Short mmCIF file of N, CA, C and O in Angstrom, two decimals:
data_model
loop_
_atom_site.label_atom_id
_atom_site.label_comp_id
_atom_site.label_asym_id
_atom_site.label_seq_id
_atom_site.Cartn_x
_atom_site.Cartn_y
_atom_site.Cartn_z
N MET N 1 108.80 16.13 49.85
CA MET N 1 107.65 15.32 49.55
C MET N 1 106.63 15.51 50.68
O MET N 1 106.95 15.41 51.85
N PHE N 2 105.41 15.76 50.30
CA PHE N 2 104.35 15.95 51.28
C PHE N 2 103.69 14.61 51.62
O PHE N 2 103.52 13.75 50.76
N PHE N 3 103.34 14.47 52.86
CA PHE N 3 102.72 13.27 53.41
C PHE N 3 101.36 13.65 53.97
O PHE N 3 101.22 14.70 54.60
N THR N 4 100.37 12.81 53.75
CA THR N 4 99.03 13.08 54.25
C THR N 4 98.76 12.21 55.46
O THR N 4 98.44 11.03 55.32
N PRO N 5 98.91 12.78 56.68
CA PRO N 5 98.68 11.97 57.88
C PRO N 5 97.23 11.52 58.01
O PRO N 5 96.95 10.52 58.66
N SER N 6 96.32 12.21 57.38
CA SER N 6 94.91 11.84 57.48
C SER N 6 94.59 10.56 56.72
O SER N 6 93.52 10.01 56.88
N SER N 7 95.52 10.08 55.88
CA SER N 7 95.27 8.82 55.18
C SER N 7 95.26 7.65 56.15
O SER N 7 94.64 6.63 55.90
N ARG N 8 95.95 7.80 57.30
CA ARG N 8 95.94 6.77 58.34
C ARG N 8 94.88 7.04 59.40
O ARG N 8 94.40 6.13 60.05
N ASN N 9 94.60 8.30 59.59
CA ASN N 9 93.71 8.72 60.67
C ASN N 9 92.77 9.78 60.09
O ASN N 9 93.11 10.94 60.01
N ALA N 10 91.60 9.36 59.69
CA ALA N 10 90.67 10.24 58.96
C ALA N 10 90.39 11.53 59.73
O ALA N 10 90.25 11.53 60.94
N ILE N 11 90.33 12.62 58.98
CA ILE N 11 90.02 13.91 59.57
C ILE N 11 88.53 13.98 59.86
O ILE N 11 87.71 13.76 58.98
N LYS N 12 88.22 14.24 61.10
CA LYS N 12 86.83 14.46 61.52
C LYS N 12 86.81 15.85 62.10
O LYS N 12 86.99 16.04 63.29
N SER N 13 86.65 16.83 61.23
CA SER N 13 86.74 18.22 61.67
C SER N 13 85.65 19.03 60.99
O SER N 13 85.34 18.82 59.83
N SER N 14 85.13 19.98 61.73
CA SER N 14 84.12 20.87 61.15
C SER N 14 84.77 21.95 60.30
O SER N 14 84.08 22.65 59.56
N ALA N 15 86.09 22.10 60.38
CA ALA N 15 86.77 23.18 59.67
C ALA N 15 87.75 22.69 58.60
O ALA N 15 87.99 23.39 57.63
N LEU N 16 88.31 21.49 58.77
CA LEU N 16 89.38 21.03 57.88
C LEU N 16 88.93 19.93 56.94
O LEU N 16 88.22 19.01 57.35
N GLN N 17 89.41 20.02 55.72
CA GLN N 17 89.15 18.98 54.73
C GLN N 17 90.36 18.05 54.60
O GLN N 17 90.21 16.85 54.50
N ASN N 18 91.59 18.64 54.61
CA ASN N 18 92.79 17.83 54.41
C ASN N 18 94.02 18.56 54.95
O ASN N 18 94.06 19.78 54.99
N ILE N 19 95.02 17.77 55.33
CA ILE N 19 96.31 18.29 55.76
C ILE N 19 97.39 17.46 55.07
O ILE N 19 97.30 16.23 55.03
N GLU N 20 98.40 18.14 54.53
CA GLU N 20 99.58 17.48 53.99
C GLU N 20 100.79 18.13 54.65
O GLU N 20 100.85 19.35 54.76
N VAL N 21 101.74 17.32 55.10
CA VAL N 21 102.91 17.86 55.78
C VAL N 21 104.19 17.38 55.11
O VAL N 21 104.23 16.30 54.53
N ASN N 22 105.22 18.22 55.20
CA ASN N 22 106.55 17.88 54.69
C ASN N 22 107.53 18.07 55.82
O ASN N 22 107.86 19.19 56.19
N GLN N 23 107.99 16.96 56.38
CA GLN N 23 108.87 17.01 57.54
C GLN N 23 110.23 17.61 57.21
O GLN N 23 110.83 18.31 58.03
N SER N 24 110.73 17.40 56.01
CA SER N 24 112.06 17.90 55.66
C SER N 24 112.09 19.42 55.53
O SER N 24 113.14 20.03 55.70
N THR N 25 110.95 20.05 55.25
CA THR N 25 110.90 21.50 55.13
C THR N 25 110.08 22.16 56.23
O THR N 25 109.95 23.39 56.25
N ASN N 26 109.52 21.35 57.13
CA ASN N 26 108.65 21.85 58.22
C ASN N 26 107.51 22.71 57.69
O ASN N 26 107.26 23.81 58.16
N GLN N 27 106.83 22.17 56.68
CA GLN N 27 105.71 22.87 56.05
C GLN N 27 104.46 22.00 56.09
O GLN N 27 104.54 20.78 56.15
N ALA N 28 103.32 22.68 56.02
CA ALA N 28 102.04 21.99 55.93
C ALA N 28 101.15 22.73 54.96
O ALA N 28 101.13 23.96 54.94
N VAL N 29 100.42 21.97 54.16
CA VAL N 29 99.39 22.53 53.29
C VAL N 29 98.07 22.10 53.92
O VAL N 29 97.80 20.91 54.07
N VAL N 30 97.27 23.08 54.30
CA VAL N 30 95.99 22.82 54.96
C VAL N 30 94.86 23.28 54.05
O VAL N 30 94.86 24.42 53.59
N THR N 31 93.92 22.39 53.80
CA THR N 31 92.73 22.72 53.03
C THR N 31 91.55 22.75 53.98
O THR N 31 91.27 21.77 54.67
N PHE N 32 90.89 23.89 54.02
CA PHE N 32 89.73 24.06 54.88
C PHE N 32 88.47 23.65 54.14
O PHE N 32 88.45 23.59 52.91
N ASN N 33 87.41 23.38 54.87
CA ASN N 33 86.15 22.95 54.27
C ASN N 33 85.55 23.99 53.33
O ASN N 33 84.78 23.65 52.44
N ASN N 34 85.91 25.25 53.51
CA ASN N 34 85.40 26.29 52.62
C ASN N 34 86.17 26.37 51.30
O ASN N 34 85.92 27.24 50.48
N GLY N 35 87.14 25.47 51.11
CA GLY N 35 87.91 25.41 49.88
C GLY N 35 89.20 26.21 49.91
O GLY N 35 90.03 26.08 49.01
N LYS N 36 89.40 27.02 50.92
CA LYS N 36 90.63 27.81 51.01
C LYS N 36 91.77 26.89 51.43
O LYS N 36 91.61 25.99 52.24
N GLN N 37 92.94 27.18 50.84
CA GLN N 37 94.11 26.35 51.09
C GLN N 37 95.29 27.25 51.42
O GLN N 37 95.51 28.27 50.76
N TYR N 38 96.05 26.86 52.45
CA TYR N 38 97.17 27.67 52.91
C TYR N 38 98.41 26.81 53.08
O TYR N 38 98.32 25.64 53.48
N LEU N 39 99.56 27.41 52.80
CA LEU N 39 100.86 26.80 53.06
C LEU N 39 101.42 27.45 54.32
O LEU N 39 101.55 28.68 54.38
N TYR N 40 101.72 26.64 55.32
CA TYR N 40 102.32 27.11 56.55
C TYR N 40 103.77 26.65 56.57
O TYR N 40 104.04 25.46 56.39
N SER N 41 104.70 27.58 56.80
CA SER N 41 106.13 27.27 56.82
C SER N 41 106.74 27.65 58.15
O SER N 41 106.34 28.64 58.76
N GLY N 42 107.73 26.86 58.57
CA GLY N 42 108.41 27.14 59.82
C GLY N 42 107.76 26.49 61.03
O GLY N 42 107.93 26.95 62.16
N ILE N 43 107.04 25.41 60.81
CA ILE N 43 106.37 24.70 61.91
C ILE N 43 107.45 24.02 62.76
O ILE N 43 108.40 23.44 62.23
N CYS N 44 107.28 24.07 64.07
CA CYS N 44 108.30 23.50 64.96
C CYS N 44 108.39 21.98 64.76
O CYS N 44 107.42 21.31 64.43
N GLU N 45 109.59 21.47 64.98
CA GLU N 45 109.87 20.06 64.74
C GLU N 45 109.04 19.14 65.64
O GLU N 45 108.63 18.06 65.22
N ASP N 46 108.79 19.56 66.88
CA ASP N 46 107.98 18.74 67.78
C ASP N 46 106.56 18.57 67.25
O ASP N 46 105.99 17.48 67.31
N ALA N 47 105.99 19.64 66.73
CA ALA N 47 104.64 19.58 66.17
C ALA N 47 104.62 18.69 64.93
O ALA N 47 103.66 17.92 64.74
N MET N 48 105.65 18.77 64.11
CA MET N 48 105.73 17.92 62.92
C MET N 48 105.82 16.45 63.33
O MET N 48 105.15 15.59 62.75
N PHE N 49 106.63 16.16 64.32
CA PHE N 49 106.77 14.80 64.82
C PHE N 49 105.41 14.27 65.30
O PHE N 49 105.02 13.14 64.98
N ASP N 50 104.71 15.09 66.06
CA ASP N 50 103.42 14.67 66.61
C ASP N 50 102.42 14.30 65.52
O ASP N 50 101.74 13.27 65.61
N ILE N 51 102.32 15.12 64.49
CA ILE N 51 101.32 14.84 63.45
C ILE N 51 101.73 13.66 62.57
O ILE N 51 100.90 12.86 62.16
N ILE N 52 103.01 13.52 62.31
CA ILE N 52 103.47 12.42 61.44
C ILE N 52 103.35 11.07 62.14
O ILE N 52 102.98 10.08 61.52
N PHE N 53 103.63 11.04 63.43
CA PHE N 53 103.60 9.77 64.14
C PHE N 53 102.33 9.54 64.94
O PHE N 53 102.29 8.73 65.86
N GLY N 54 101.26 10.23 64.57
CA GLY N 54 99.94 9.94 65.10
C GLY N 54 99.69 10.35 66.53
O GLY N 54 98.86 9.75 67.20
N GLN N 55 100.39 11.37 67.00
CA GLN N 55 100.21 11.82 68.37
C GLN N 55 99.16 12.93 68.48
O GLN N 55 99.02 13.55 69.51
N VAL N 56 98.43 13.18 67.40
CA VAL N 56 97.45 14.26 67.36
C VAL N 56 96.05 13.68 67.42
O VAL N 56 95.69 12.83 66.61
N LYS N 57 95.27 14.12 68.39
CA LYS N 57 93.89 13.64 68.52
C LYS N 57 92.92 14.51 67.73
O LYS N 57 91.87 14.04 67.31
N SER N 58 93.29 15.78 67.53
CA SER N 58 92.43 16.70 66.79
C SER N 58 93.27 17.48 65.79
O SER N 58 94.15 18.25 66.18
N PHE N 59 93.01 17.25 64.50
CA PHE N 59 93.75 17.98 63.48
C PHE N 59 93.46 19.48 63.54
O PHE N 59 94.33 20.30 63.31
N GLY N 60 92.23 19.84 63.85
CA GLY N 60 91.87 21.25 63.95
C GLY N 60 92.64 21.95 65.05
O GLY N 60 93.16 23.06 64.87
N LYS N 61 92.74 21.32 66.21
CA LYS N 61 93.52 21.90 67.31
C LYS N 61 94.99 21.98 66.96
O LYS N 61 95.68 22.93 67.33
N TRP N 62 95.50 20.98 66.25
CA TRP N 62 96.90 21.00 65.83
C TRP N 62 97.16 22.19 64.90
O TRP N 62 98.14 22.90 65.06
N VAL N 63 96.28 22.40 63.92
CA VAL N 63 96.44 23.52 62.99
C VAL N 63 96.39 24.84 63.74
O VAL N 63 97.21 25.72 63.52
N ASN N 64 95.45 24.98 64.65
CA ASN N 64 95.36 26.23 65.43
C ASN N 64 96.61 26.47 66.24
O ASN N 64 97.17 27.57 66.23
N ALA N 65 97.07 25.47 66.97
CA ALA N 65 98.22 25.64 67.86
C ALA N 65 99.55 25.71 67.11
O ALA N 65 100.40 26.54 67.43
N SER N 66 99.73 24.86 66.10
CA SER N 66 101.03 24.72 65.45
C SER N 66 101.22 25.57 64.20
O SER N 66 102.35 25.74 63.75
N CYS N 67 100.13 26.06 63.64
CA CYS N 67 100.23 26.83 62.39
C CYS N 67 99.68 28.25 62.56
O CYS N 67 100.41 29.22 62.42
N ILE N 68 98.41 28.36 62.88
CA ILE N 68 97.74 29.66 62.89
C ILE N 68 98.21 30.54 64.04
O ILE N 68 98.50 31.72 63.85
N ASN N 69 98.29 29.99 65.25
CA ASN N 69 98.60 30.80 66.42
C ASN N 69 100.08 30.84 66.79
O ASN N 69 100.44 31.45 67.79
N ASP N 70 100.94 30.19 66.01
CA ASP N 70 102.37 30.23 66.26
C ASP N 70 102.97 31.41 65.50
O ASP N 70 102.93 31.44 64.27
N THR N 71 103.52 32.37 66.23
CA THR N 71 104.03 33.59 65.59
C THR N 71 105.28 33.35 64.75
O THR N 71 105.66 34.20 63.95
N ASP N 72 105.93 32.20 64.92
CA ASP N 72 107.12 31.88 64.13
C ASP N 72 106.78 31.23 62.79
O ASP N 72 107.66 31.02 61.95
N VAL N 73 105.51 30.92 62.57
CA VAL N 73 105.08 30.26 61.34
C VAL N 73 104.56 31.29 60.35
O VAL N 73 103.78 32.17 60.70
N SER N 74 105.03 31.18 59.11
CA SER N 74 104.55 32.09 58.06
C SER N 74 103.44 31.42 57.26
O SER N 74 103.40 30.19 57.15
N THR N 75 102.54 32.22 56.73
CA THR N 75 101.36 31.72 56.02
C THR N 75 101.32 32.29 54.61
O THR N 75 101.58 33.47 54.41
N PHE N 76 100.97 31.43 53.65
CA PHE N 76 100.82 31.85 52.27
C PHE N 76 99.54 31.24 51.72
O PHE N 76 99.36 30.00 51.77
N ALA N 77 98.63 32.06 51.23
CA ALA N 77 97.37 31.57 50.67
C ALA N 77 97.63 30.94 49.30
O ALA N 77 98.25 31.55 48.44
N LEU N 78 97.15 29.71 49.10
CA LEU N 78 97.32 29.02 47.84
C LEU N 78 96.06 29.07 46.98
O LEU N 78 96.13 29.15 45.77
N ALA N 79 94.92 28.97 47.61
CA ALA N 79 93.66 28.99 46.85
C ALA N 79 92.56 29.58 47.70
O ALA N 79 92.59 29.58 48.89
#
């Protein structure tokens, strides 16, 4: 089941529209402002904990560090 952490803490980002995370599968679905959507799999547990429990000050920085720039994370384009 995917959880939207931005429902508690609104996304204020020039690049991101929405983030949904699934802690049980260590996955995130990220929707960018340009409409592109990606599924990131294999996100480290510490990063998942941080975003779920509100330890993230910038969703954009979290996506860059925990999804895009992490070589252990796989990416799949959804839209």
